[in-house]
Coordinates of C-alpha atoms in Angstrom, one line a residue:
Chain A
M1 CA 107.8 92.7 87.6
I2 CA 109.5 95.0 85.2
M3 CA 110.5 92.2 82.9
K4 CA 106.9 91.0 82.8
L5 CA 105.7 94.6 82.1
V6 CA 108.0 94.8 79.1
R7 CA 106.4 91.7 77.7
Q8 CA 102.9 93.4 77.7
P9 CA 102.4 94.9 74.2
Q10 CA 99.8 97.3 75.5
F11 CA 102.1 98.8 78.1
I12 CA 104.9 99.1 75.5
I13 CA 102.6 100.9 73.0
G14 CA 101.4 103.3 75.6
V15 CA 104.8 104.2 76.9
L16 CA 106.3 104.5 73.4
F17 CA 103.5 106.8 72.3
I18 CA 103.8 109.1 75.3
S19 CA 107.6 109.3 75.0
F20 CA 107.4 109.8 71.3
L21 CA 105.0 112.7 71.8
L22 CA 107.3 114.2 74.4
F23 CA 110.4 113.8 72.2
F24 CA 108.6 115.3 69.2
S25 CA 107.3 118.2 71.3
F26 CA 110.8 119.1 72.3
Y27 CA 112.5 118.7 69.0
W28 CA 109.8 119.5 66.4
P29 CA 111.5 122.6 64.9
V30 CA 114.5 120.4 64.0
L31 CA 112.5 117.3 63.0
L32 CA 110.0 119.2 60.8
D33 CA 112.7 121.6 59.6
V34 CA 110.7 124.7 60.4
N35 CA 111.5 127.9 62.3
K36 CA 109.8 127.9 65.6
Q37 CA 109.2 131.7 65.7
E38 CA 108.1 131.7 62.1
S39 CA 105.5 128.9 62.5
L40 CA 104.0 130.3 65.8
K41 CA 103.7 133.9 64.6
L42 CA 100.4 135.7 64.5
M43 CA 98.9 135.9 61.0
D44 CA 96.1 138.3 60.5
F45 CA 95.5 137.8 56.8
L46 CA 96.1 135.2 54.2
Y47 CA 97.7 136.3 50.9
D48 CA 97.6 134.6 47.5
K49 CA 100.6 134.4 45.2
E50 CA 100.2 138.0 44.0
G51 CA 100.1 139.4 47.5
R52 CA 96.3 140.1 47.6
I53 CA 94.5 139.4 50.8
I54 CA 92.2 136.5 50.3
D55 CA 91.0 135.7 53.9
A56 CA 91.2 136.8 57.5
A57 CA 91.9 134.6 60.5
P58 CA 90.7 132.1 61.6
F59 CA 91.7 129.9 58.7
S60 CA 90.1 126.6 58.0
P61 CA 92.2 123.4 57.8
S62 CA 92.0 123.5 54.0
Q63 CA 93.6 126.9 53.9
V64 CA 96.3 126.3 56.4
P65 CA 97.2 122.6 56.5
P66 CA 97.0 120.4 58.5
V67 CA 94.4 121.6 61.0
G68 CA 93.9 125.3 60.5
T69 CA 94.6 128.2 62.8
D70 CA 92.9 129.9 65.7
L71 CA 91.4 133.3 65.8
F72 CA 94.7 135.1 65.8
G73 CA 96.0 133.1 62.9
K74 CA 98.4 131.0 64.9
N75 CA 98.9 127.5 63.5
I76 CA 97.0 125.1 65.8
F77 CA 99.0 122.0 64.9
Y78 CA 102.3 123.6 65.9
Q79 CA 100.8 125.1 69.0
V80 CA 99.5 121.7 70.1
I81 CA 102.7 119.9 69.4
D82 CA 104.6 122.6 71.2
G83 CA 102.2 122.5 74.1
A84 CA 102.4 118.7 74.5
K85 CA 105.5 118.9 76.6
Y86 CA 104.1 121.4 79.1
T87 CA 100.8 119.5 79.3
I88 CA 102.2 116.0 79.8
L89 CA 105.0 117.1 82.1
I90 CA 102.7 119.2 84.3
A91 CA 100.2 116.3 84.5
I92 CA 103.0 113.8 85.3
A93 CA 104.6 116.1 87.9
I94 CA 101.2 116.8 89.6
A95 CA 100.3 113.1 89.7
C96 CA 103.7 112.2 91.0
L97 CA 103.5 114.8 93.8
R98 CA 100.0 113.8 94.7
I99 CA 101.1 110.2 95.2
L100 CA 104.3 111.3 97.1
F101 CA 102.4 113.6 99.5
S102 CA 99.6 111.1 100.1
V103 CA 101.9 108.2 100.8
G104 CA 104.0 110.5 103.0
I105 CA 101.1 111.8 105.0
T106 CA 99.6 108.3 105.4
L107 CA 102.9 106.9 106.6
L108 CA 103.2 109.6 109.3
N109 CA 100.4 108.0 111.1
P110 CA 99.2 104.8 109.3
R111 CA 96.9 103.7 112.2
S112 CA 94.8 106.9 112.2
S113 CA 91.6 107.0 110.2
F114 CA 92.0 110.6 109.0
S115 CA 88.3 111.2 109.9
F116 CA 88.2 114.8 108.7
L117 CA 89.8 113.8 105.4
N118 CA 87.1 111.2 105.0
D119 CA 84.6 113.9 105.5
I120 CA 86.1 115.8 102.6
V121 CA 86.2 112.7 100.5
Q122 CA 82.5 112.1 101.2
A123 CA 81.7 115.6 100.2
T124 CA 83.8 115.5 97.0
L125 CA 81.6 112.7 95.7
Y126 CA 78.8 115.1 95.1
I127 CA 80.7 118.2 93.9
P128 CA 82.6 117.7 90.7
T129 CA 86.3 118.1 91.0
A130 CA 86.4 120.8 88.3
I131 CA 84.0 122.9 90.4
I132 CA 86.1 122.5 93.6
A133 CA 89.3 123.4 91.6
Y134 CA 87.4 126.4 90.1
I135 CA 86.4 127.7 93.5
F136 CA 90.0 127.6 94.7
M137 CA 91.5 128.9 91.5
S138 CA 89.0 131.8 91.2
S139 CA 89.7 133.0 94.7
L140 CA 93.5 132.7 93.9
L141 CA 93.1 134.7 90.7
M142 CA 91.0 137.3 92.6
K143 CA 93.8 137.7 95.0
H144 CA 96.2 137.8 92.1
S145 CA 94.3 140.6 90.5
M146 CA 94.3 142.7 93.7
E147 CA 97.9 142.2 94.7
P148 CA 99.8 140.8 91.7
M149 CA 102.4 138.1 92.3
S150 CA 105.1 136.8 90.1
V151 CA 104.2 134.2 87.4
M152 CA 106.4 131.6 89.1
K153 CA 104.6 132.0 92.4
L154 CA 101.2 131.9 90.7
I155 CA 102.2 128.6 89.0
V156 CA 103.4 127.2 92.3
F157 CA 100.1 128.1 94.0
Q158 CA 98.0 126.7 91.1
C159 CA 100.0 123.5 91.1
A160 CA 99.6 123.3 94.9
I161 CA 95.8 123.5 94.4
L162 CA 95.8 120.9 91.7
I163 CA 97.9 118.6 94.0
G164 CA 95.8 119.3 97.1
I165 CA 92.6 118.4 95.4
G166 CA 93.8 114.9 94.6
V167 CA 95.4 114.2 98.0
P168 CA 92.4 113.4 100.3
P169 CA 90.9 110.6 98.2
L170 CA 94.4 109.1 97.7
I171 CA 95.1 109.2 101.4
S172 CA 91.9 107.3 102.2
T173 CA 92.9 104.7 99.6
F174 CA 96.4 104.4 100.9
S175 CA 95.5 104.2 104.5
R176 CA 93.2 101.3 103.7
E177 CA 95.9 99.6 101.8
I178 CA 98.7 100.2 104.3
K179 CA 96.5 99.1 107.2
S180 CA 95.8 95.8 105.5
I181 CA 99.5 95.3 104.8
L182 CA 100.4 96.2 108.4
N183 CA 97.9 93.7 109.7
K184 CA 99.7 90.8 108.0
D185 CA 101.5 88.3 110.1
H186 CA 105.0 88.8 108.8
I187 CA 104.8 92.5 109.6
T188 CA 103.7 91.9 113.2
N189 CA 106.6 89.4 113.5
T190 CA 109.1 92.0 112.1
F191 CA 107.9 94.5 114.7
A192 CA 108.2 91.8 117.4
L193 CA 111.8 91.1 116.3
G194 CA 112.5 94.8 117.0
A195 CA 112.5 96.4 113.6
K196 CA 112.2 100.2 113.5
K197 CA 109.2 101.7 111.7
P198 CA 111.1 103.4 108.8
Y199 CA 112.8 100.1 108.1
V200 CA 109.5 98.2 107.9
Y201 CA 107.9 100.9 105.7
Y202 CA 110.9 100.9 103.4
R203 CA 111.6 97.2 103.2
H204 CA 108.1 95.7 103.4
V205 CA 105.3 98.2 102.9
L206 CA 106.5 100.1 99.9
P207 CA 107.6 97.1 97.8
E208 CA 104.1 95.5 98.4
L209 CA 102.5 98.8 97.4
S210 CA 104.7 99.4 94.4
T211 CA 102.5 97.9 91.7
K212 CA 99.5 99.6 93.2
L213 CA 101.5 102.9 93.2
I214 CA 102.3 102.6 89.4
L215 CA 98.6 101.9 88.7
L216 CA 97.4 104.8 90.8
F217 CA 100.0 107.1 89.3
A218 CA 98.8 106.4 85.7
Q219 CA 95.2 106.9 86.8
Q220 CA 96.2 110.2 88.5
V221 CA 97.8 111.4 85.3
I222 CA 94.6 110.8 83.4
Q223 CA 92.5 112.6 86.1
T224 CA 94.9 115.5 86.1
L225 CA 94.7 115.8 82.3
I226 CA 90.9 115.7 82.4
L227 CA 90.8 118.3 85.2
M228 CA 93.1 120.5 83.3
A229 CA 90.9 120.3 80.2
H230 CA 87.8 121.2 82.3
L231 CA 89.6 124.1 83.9
G232 CA 90.7 125.3 80.4
V233 CA 87.0 125.4 79.4
L234 CA 86.3 127.4 82.5
A235 CA 89.0 129.9 81.3
I236 CA 91.4 129.1 84.2
F237 CA 94.9 128.8 82.8
I238 CA 98.0 127.4 84.4
G239 CA 100.4 130.2 84.6
G240 CA 97.8 132.9 84.4
S241 CA 96.6 134.8 81.4
S242 CA 97.2 138.1 79.7
T243 CA 94.4 140.1 78.2
V244 CA 94.7 141.2 74.6
V245 CA 92.2 143.6 73.1
L246 CA 90.9 142.6 69.7
G247 CA 88.4 144.3 67.4
D248 CA 88.4 147.9 66.4
I249 CA 88.3 151.0 68.5
F250 CA 84.6 151.2 68.7
T251 CA 83.9 147.7 69.7
P252 CA 86.9 146.4 71.7
I253 CA 86.8 142.8 72.5
P254 CA 89.0 141.8 75.4
V255 CA 90.3 138.2 75.0
S256 CA 92.4 136.4 77.6
I257 CA 95.4 134.5 76.2
P258 CA 97.2 131.9 78.3
I259 CA 100.9 132.6 78.8
A260 CA 102.0 129.0 78.9
G261 CA 101.1 127.1 75.7
E262 CA 99.5 124.0 77.1
W263 CA 96.5 122.2 75.6
A264 CA 94.0 123.3 78.2
G265 CA 95.0 126.9 77.5
I266 CA 94.4 126.4 73.8
I267 CA 91.0 124.9 74.5
G268 CA 90.0 127.7 76.9
M269 CA 91.2 130.4 74.6
N270 CA 89.2 129.1 71.6
F271 CA 86.2 127.9 73.6
P272 CA 84.1 131.1 73.3
K273 CA 84.6 131.0 69.5
L274 CA 83.7 127.3 69.2
K275 CA 81.3 127.9 66.3
A276 CA 83.7 130.0 64.3
A277 CA 86.7 127.7 64.5
P278 CA 85.8 124.3 65.8
W279 CA 89.1 122.7 64.6
A280 CA 90.9 125.0 67.0
I281 CA 89.3 123.2 70.0
L282 CA 88.8 119.8 68.5
T283 CA 92.5 119.3 67.7
P284 CA 93.8 119.7 71.3
L285 CA 90.8 117.7 72.6
A286 CA 91.7 114.9 70.2
F287 CA 95.2 115.0 71.5
F288 CA 93.9 114.8 75.0
A289 CA 91.8 111.8 74.0
V290 CA 94.7 110.0 72.4
S291 CA 97.1 110.6 75.3
I292 CA 94.4 109.4 77.8
F293 CA 94.0 106.3 75.6
A294 CA 97.7 105.7 75.7
L295 CA 97.7 106.0 79.5
N296 CA 94.7 103.6 79.6
L297 CA 96.8 101.1 77.5
I298 CA 99.5 101.4 80.1
I299 CA 97.0 100.8 82.9
Q300 CA 95.6 97.8 81.0
G301 CA 99.1 96.4 80.6
I302 CA 99.9 96.7 84.3
Q303 CA 96.6 95.1 85.2
N304 CA 97.2 92.2 82.9
C305 CA 100.6 91.8 84.5
L306 CA 99.1 91.8 88.0
E307 CA 96.6 89.1 86.9
T308 CA 99.2 86.8 85.5
N309 CA 101.2 87.4 88.8
K310 CA 98.2 86.2 90.8
S311 CA 97.5 83.1 88.8
Chain B
M1 CA 67.6 95.2 102.2
N2 CA 69.1 96.2 105.5
F3 CA 69.1 99.9 105.3
S4 CA 69.8 101.6 108.6
F5 CA 68.9 105.1 109.2
R6 CA 71.7 105.6 111.7
S7 CA 74.5 104.9 109.3
Y8 CA 72.8 107.3 106.8
L9 CA 72.8 110.0 109.4
K10 CA 76.5 109.3 110.1
R11 CA 77.3 109.6 106.4
L12 CA 75.2 112.8 106.1
R13 CA 77.1 114.3 109.0
S14 CA 80.5 113.6 107.5
T15 CA 79.2 114.9 104.1
I16 CA 78.0 118.2 105.7
L17 CA 81.3 118.6 107.5
G18 CA 83.2 118.0 104.3
I19 CA 81.1 120.5 102.3
L20 CA 81.6 123.0 105.2
I21 CA 85.4 122.6 105.0
I22 CA 85.5 122.9 101.2
S23 CA 83.3 126.1 101.2
I24 CA 85.4 127.8 103.9
L25 CA 88.9 126.7 102.8
P26 CA 89.3 129.1 99.8
A27 CA 88.4 132.1 101.9
L28 CA 90.8 130.9 104.6
L29 CA 93.7 130.3 102.2
F30 CA 93.4 133.3 99.9
G31 CA 91.4 135.8 102.0
T32 CA 87.8 136.9 101.6
N33 CA 86.8 139.1 98.7
T34 CA 86.0 142.4 100.4
Q35 CA 85.2 144.2 97.2
L36 CA 82.0 142.2 96.6
E37 CA 79.4 143.7 98.8
Q38 CA 76.5 141.7 97.5
N39 CA 73.8 139.7 99.0
V40 CA 74.7 136.2 100.2
W41 CA 71.8 134.7 98.3
E42 CA 72.9 136.3 95.0
Y43 CA 75.3 135.3 92.4
S44 CA 76.5 136.9 89.2
I45 CA 77.4 135.5 85.8
G46 CA 79.2 138.2 83.8
E47 CA 77.4 141.4 84.6
I48 CA 74.0 140.1 85.4
K49 CA 73.0 139.3 89.0
Y50 CA 70.8 136.4 89.8
Q51 CA 68.8 135.5 92.9
V52 CA 69.4 132.0 94.2
F53 CA 65.8 131.7 95.5
P54 CA 63.3 130.6 94.2
D55 CA 64.8 129.7 90.8
I56 CA 67.0 127.1 92.3
F57 CA 64.2 124.7 92.7
D58 CA 63.3 124.9 89.0
K59 CA 66.9 124.5 88.1
Y60 CA 67.3 121.6 90.4
Q61 CA 64.3 119.9 88.9
Y62 CA 65.6 120.5 85.4
S63 CA 69.1 119.1 86.1
M64 CA 67.7 116.1 87.9
T65 CA 65.3 115.4 85.0
I66 CA 68.2 115.4 82.6
F67 CA 70.3 113.3 85.0
F68 CA 67.8 110.5 85.6
L69 CA 66.5 110.3 82.1
A70 CA 70.1 110.0 80.9
L71 CA 70.7 107.3 83.5
L72 CA 67.6 105.4 82.4
T73 CA 68.6 105.8 78.7
S74 CA 72.1 104.6 79.3
L75 CA 70.9 101.6 81.4
F76 CA 68.4 100.6 78.7
A77 CA 71.0 101.1 75.9
A78 CA 73.6 99.1 77.8
L79 CA 71.3 96.2 78.4
V80 CA 70.1 96.1 74.8
L81 CA 73.6 96.3 73.5
T82 CA 74.8 93.6 75.9
F83 CA 71.9 91.4 74.8
F84 CA 72.8 91.6 71.1
T85 CA 76.5 91.3 71.8
T86 CA 76.0 88.0 73.6
L87 CA 74.4 86.6 70.5
L88 CA 77.5 87.4 68.4
P89 CA 80.4 85.0 67.9
R90 CA 83.3 85.0 70.4
F91 CA 85.9 86.9 68.3
L92 CA 83.5 89.7 67.6
Q93 CA 82.8 90.0 71.3
R94 CA 86.4 90.5 71.9
I95 CA 86.7 93.1 69.2
I96 CA 83.8 95.0 70.7
F97 CA 85.3 94.8 74.2
G98 CA 88.6 96.4 72.9
F99 CA 86.6 99.0 71.1
L100 CA 84.8 99.9 74.3
T101 CA 88.2 100.4 76.1
L102 CA 89.0 102.9 73.3
L103 CA 85.8 104.7 73.6
E104 CA 86.1 104.8 77.4
S105 CA 89.2 107.0 77.2
L106 CA 87.4 109.8 75.3
P107 CA 87.1 112.8 77.6
D108 CA 83.6 113.9 78.3
L109 CA 84.4 117.3 76.9
F110 CA 85.4 115.8 73.6
I111 CA 82.1 114.0 73.2
V112 CA 80.0 117.0 74.2
V113 CA 81.8 119.3 71.7
V114 CA 81.8 116.8 68.9
L115 CA 78.1 116.1 69.3
Q116 CA 77.3 119.8 69.5
F117 CA 79.4 120.6 66.4
S118 CA 78.1 117.6 64.4
I119 CA 74.5 118.8 65.0
I120 CA 75.4 122.2 63.8
Y121 CA 77.2 120.7 60.8
I122 CA 74.1 118.6 59.9
Y123 CA 72.0 121.7 60.1
K124 CA 74.4 123.7 57.9
T125 CA 74.6 121.1 55.2
T126 CA 71.0 119.7 55.1
G127 CA 69.0 122.4 56.9
L128 CA 67.7 119.8 59.3
L129 CA 67.9 120.9 62.9
V130 CA 68.0 117.5 64.8
A131 CA 67.8 119.2 68.2
N132 CA 68.5 122.6 69.7
V133 CA 72.1 122.9 70.6
S134 CA 71.9 125.6 73.3
N135 CA 69.6 127.1 75.8
V136 CA 68.3 130.4 74.4
Y137 CA 65.9 132.7 76.3
N138 CA 65.3 130.2 79.1
N139 CA 63.8 127.7 76.7
P140 CA 64.9 124.5 78.2
I141 CA 66.3 121.8 75.9
Y142 CA 66.2 118.2 76.8
L143 CA 67.0 115.8 73.9
L144 CA 70.6 116.7 73.2
P145 CA 71.9 117.0 76.9
I146 CA 70.2 113.7 77.8
L147 CA 71.8 112.0 74.8
T148 CA 75.2 113.5 75.5
L149 CA 75.1 112.7 79.2
S150 CA 74.1 109.1 78.5
I151 CA 76.9 108.2 76.1
L152 CA 79.8 107.7 78.5
P153 CA 77.7 105.9 81.2
T154 CA 76.3 103.7 78.4
I155 CA 79.9 102.6 77.5
Q156 CA 80.8 102.0 81.1
L157 CA 77.6 100.1 81.9
F158 CA 77.9 98.1 78.7
K159 CA 81.4 97.0 79.7
I160 CA 80.4 96.1 83.2
T161 CA 77.3 94.2 82.1
L162 CA 79.4 92.4 79.4
L163 CA 81.8 91.2 82.1
L164 CA 79.0 90.2 84.5
M165 CA 77.3 88.4 81.6
K166 CA 80.4 86.3 81.0
E167 CA 80.6 85.4 84.6
E168 CA 76.9 84.6 84.8
Q169 CA 76.7 82.4 81.8
H170 CA 78.9 79.8 83.3
K171 CA 76.9 79.4 86.4
P172 CA 75.1 76.1 87.1
Y173 CA 71.6 77.5 86.9
V174 CA 72.1 78.6 83.2
T175 CA 73.3 75.0 82.4
V176 CA 70.3 73.6 84.1
A177 CA 68.0 75.9 82.3
R178 CA 69.7 74.9 79.0
A179 CA 69.3 71.3 79.9
M180 CA 65.6 71.8 80.5
G181 CA 65.4 72.8 76.9
L182 CA 64.7 76.5 77.5
S183 CA 66.0 78.8 74.7
R184 CA 69.1 81.0 75.2
F185 CA 67.0 84.0 74.3
Y186 CA 64.5 83.2 77.1
I187 CA 67.2 82.4 79.7
T188 CA 69.1 85.6 79.1
L189 CA 66.0 87.7 79.1
K190 CA 64.3 86.1 82.1
H191 CA 67.0 84.9 84.4
V192 CA 70.4 86.3 83.6
F193 CA 69.4 89.9 83.2
R194 CA 67.6 89.9 86.6
N195 CA 70.8 88.7 88.3
I196 CA 72.9 91.2 86.5
L197 CA 70.7 94.1 87.5
T198 CA 71.1 93.2 91.2
S199 CA 74.9 93.1 90.7
L200 CA 74.8 96.4 88.9
V201 CA 73.7 98.1 92.0
Q202 CA 77.1 97.8 93.5
Y203 CA 78.6 99.9 90.7
S204 CA 75.9 102.5 91.0
K205 CA 78.1 104.8 93.2
T206 CA 80.9 105.0 90.6
I207 CA 78.4 105.6 87.8
F208 CA 76.6 108.3 89.8
V209 CA 79.7 110.2 90.7
F210 CA 81.0 110.0 87.2
M211 CA 77.7 111.2 85.8
L212 CA 77.5 114.2 88.2
S213 CA 80.9 115.4 87.0
N214 CA 79.7 114.9 83.4
L215 CA 76.5 116.8 84.1
F216 CA 78.6 119.8 85.0
I217 CA 80.4 119.8 81.7
V218 CA 77.2 119.2 79.7
E219 CA 75.5 122.1 81.5
Y220 CA 78.4 124.4 81.0
V221 CA 78.9 123.6 77.3
F222 CA 75.2 123.6 76.4
N223 CA 74.7 126.7 78.5
L224 CA 71.9 125.1 80.5
N225 CA 70.6 126.8 83.5
G226 CA 71.0 123.9 85.8
I227 CA 72.1 123.2 89.4
M228 CA 75.7 122.8 88.5
N229 CA 75.8 126.3 87.0
V230 CA 74.6 127.7 90.3
L231 CA 77.1 125.6 92.2
L232 CA 79.9 126.9 90.0
N233 CA 79.0 130.6 90.5
T234 CA 77.9 130.8 94.1
K235 CA 80.2 131.1 97.1
G236 CA 79.9 130.7 100.8
V237 CA 76.5 129.9 102.3
A238 CA 74.7 129.7 98.9
F239 CA 77.3 127.2 97.7
M240 CA 76.8 125.1 100.8
F241 CA 73.1 125.1 100.3
T242 CA 73.3 124.1 96.7
A243 CA 75.9 121.4 97.4
L244 CA 73.7 120.0 100.1
M245 CA 70.7 119.9 97.8
I246 CA 72.7 117.6 95.6
A247 CA 74.3 115.7 98.5
V248 CA 71.3 114.8 100.6
P249 CA 69.3 112.8 98.2
F250 CA 72.3 111.2 96.5
S251 CA 73.8 110.1 99.8
L252 CA 70.5 108.4 100.5
L253 CA 70.8 106.6 97.2
F254 CA 74.5 105.6 97.9
E255 CA 73.5 104.4 101.4
I256 CA 70.8 102.2 100.0
A257 CA 73.1 100.8 97.3
E258 CA 75.9 100.1 99.7
S259 CA 73.7 98.4 102.3
N260 CA 72.4 96.2 99.5
T261 CA 75.9 95.3 98.3
V262 CA 76.9 94.5 101.8
S263 CA 74.0 92.1 102.1
I264 CA 74.9 90.5 98.8
N265 CA 78.5 90.0 100.0
N266 CA 77.3 88.6 103.3
Q267 CA 75.1 86.2 101.5
E268 CA 78.0 85.1 99.4
E269 CA 80.1 84.5 102.5
E270 CA 77.3 82.5 104.1
D271 CA 77.0 80.5 100.9
A272 CA 80.7 79.8 100.9
A273 CA 80.6 78.8 104.5

């Protein structure tokens, strides 16, 4: 299986791209030979060679290469590169936990039909996932504003919401899959020969599920990324936000700034000022698009591999 | 067509239960918001309060107009594109298929923002306002949201129809029709498309669910006063009511689509036997 996957060019390109992005995100100050603090600092004004102010933030891509700055004069490109590791790792972790929990719950009682979960799945068809997540997140943030909790706890709760949203549909998929596997002849025989349940699950069910698991995992990462982008637009940031007051004394403009520097946060922060600095939102969105494309390539590779397996 | 009312009721019951669970769960987990002593049928965006009734019916109508017009547009566009693609040589078809996979991975948000910004850019450089980019003073806009909403479904439908077309073109009836001397143009238009449309019904659920989620982003970014905006901002009973307004007709559509696909599958099994 793995050897066949390695021979799929699409799979290789996808994996290489994602790992390159992660690597670059961790070591960019060294690789680009810049100071991290220096390049992520706030820059209110742009000076020319003689020290005169020529412009105020946000700066366009032509003034601050390669893609300009946001409203606070922070370089978008460095922000996006720095945020890549958080974004991708959070998405991967959430997708991983979703799969783990749903397989675990399904294996607790594989014969049950999880009827109340099916109800939820039926309902989630009509309500977009972003809205469901928003309802939960906003009530969490409401609670947070009344009785503040530590950032770590908030992140854990938010991740729990993001995980919990994805679990019911996955459980209904898995319970269908696992039931069809358990109904096969060799499994019935194994039980008849006296095998224990954990042994059968470990030896027979999970190996048969494994390719499906990888496929679903990649799809879940994509879904999580899209969900995070949507939540970013709705101004819900992973890790909460701090409010900074911009503007002068007479017209204070409170702006919420995400604490963690992930892409969804960058999008959400710049979204209200879309028309003033479109590059600030288009760059992270383009990175989202490219990462999703890389993940789609991985999925394509796995599917090709499965098809050759069958024939 | 073997639509049964009983199975629809069953589906409806489970949908209602699910919506009930979803609307209650946040309050159960994180406690109710005691500070807000407002009417149940009222919701607020920013500082302004809105009544749910009777505006919700207008908003519903507006959203559904956009939704179904976008669906029709994308279906039409996908069929036209498929028709022209099948006339192209084989290697170009493969390139187009790969290109579609690339386009498919664009997030809906990206497309919405890019379209909105490009319209503004065109306006800035040439002074030509192609379409209004945002809802101002309750003046509903139609062209741009419909266009935006239809792009991603078009790509998906185009890909599905292309695949179905490939399958369909090797079936015996096409060969017979070719042997009878009918032109390829005529066969595709008259026979193949009809069969493809019936097969498309089984993908309708995926497309609808996908488009509902897209509709939400389109409404949010273009600042449309639609049903999804109400759904986003209401809580409790009003949320349930809004969700049910979407769920009841759509579940009927899903039920009809599914009963049709089941009958198609049954027919195939009978044919095989």
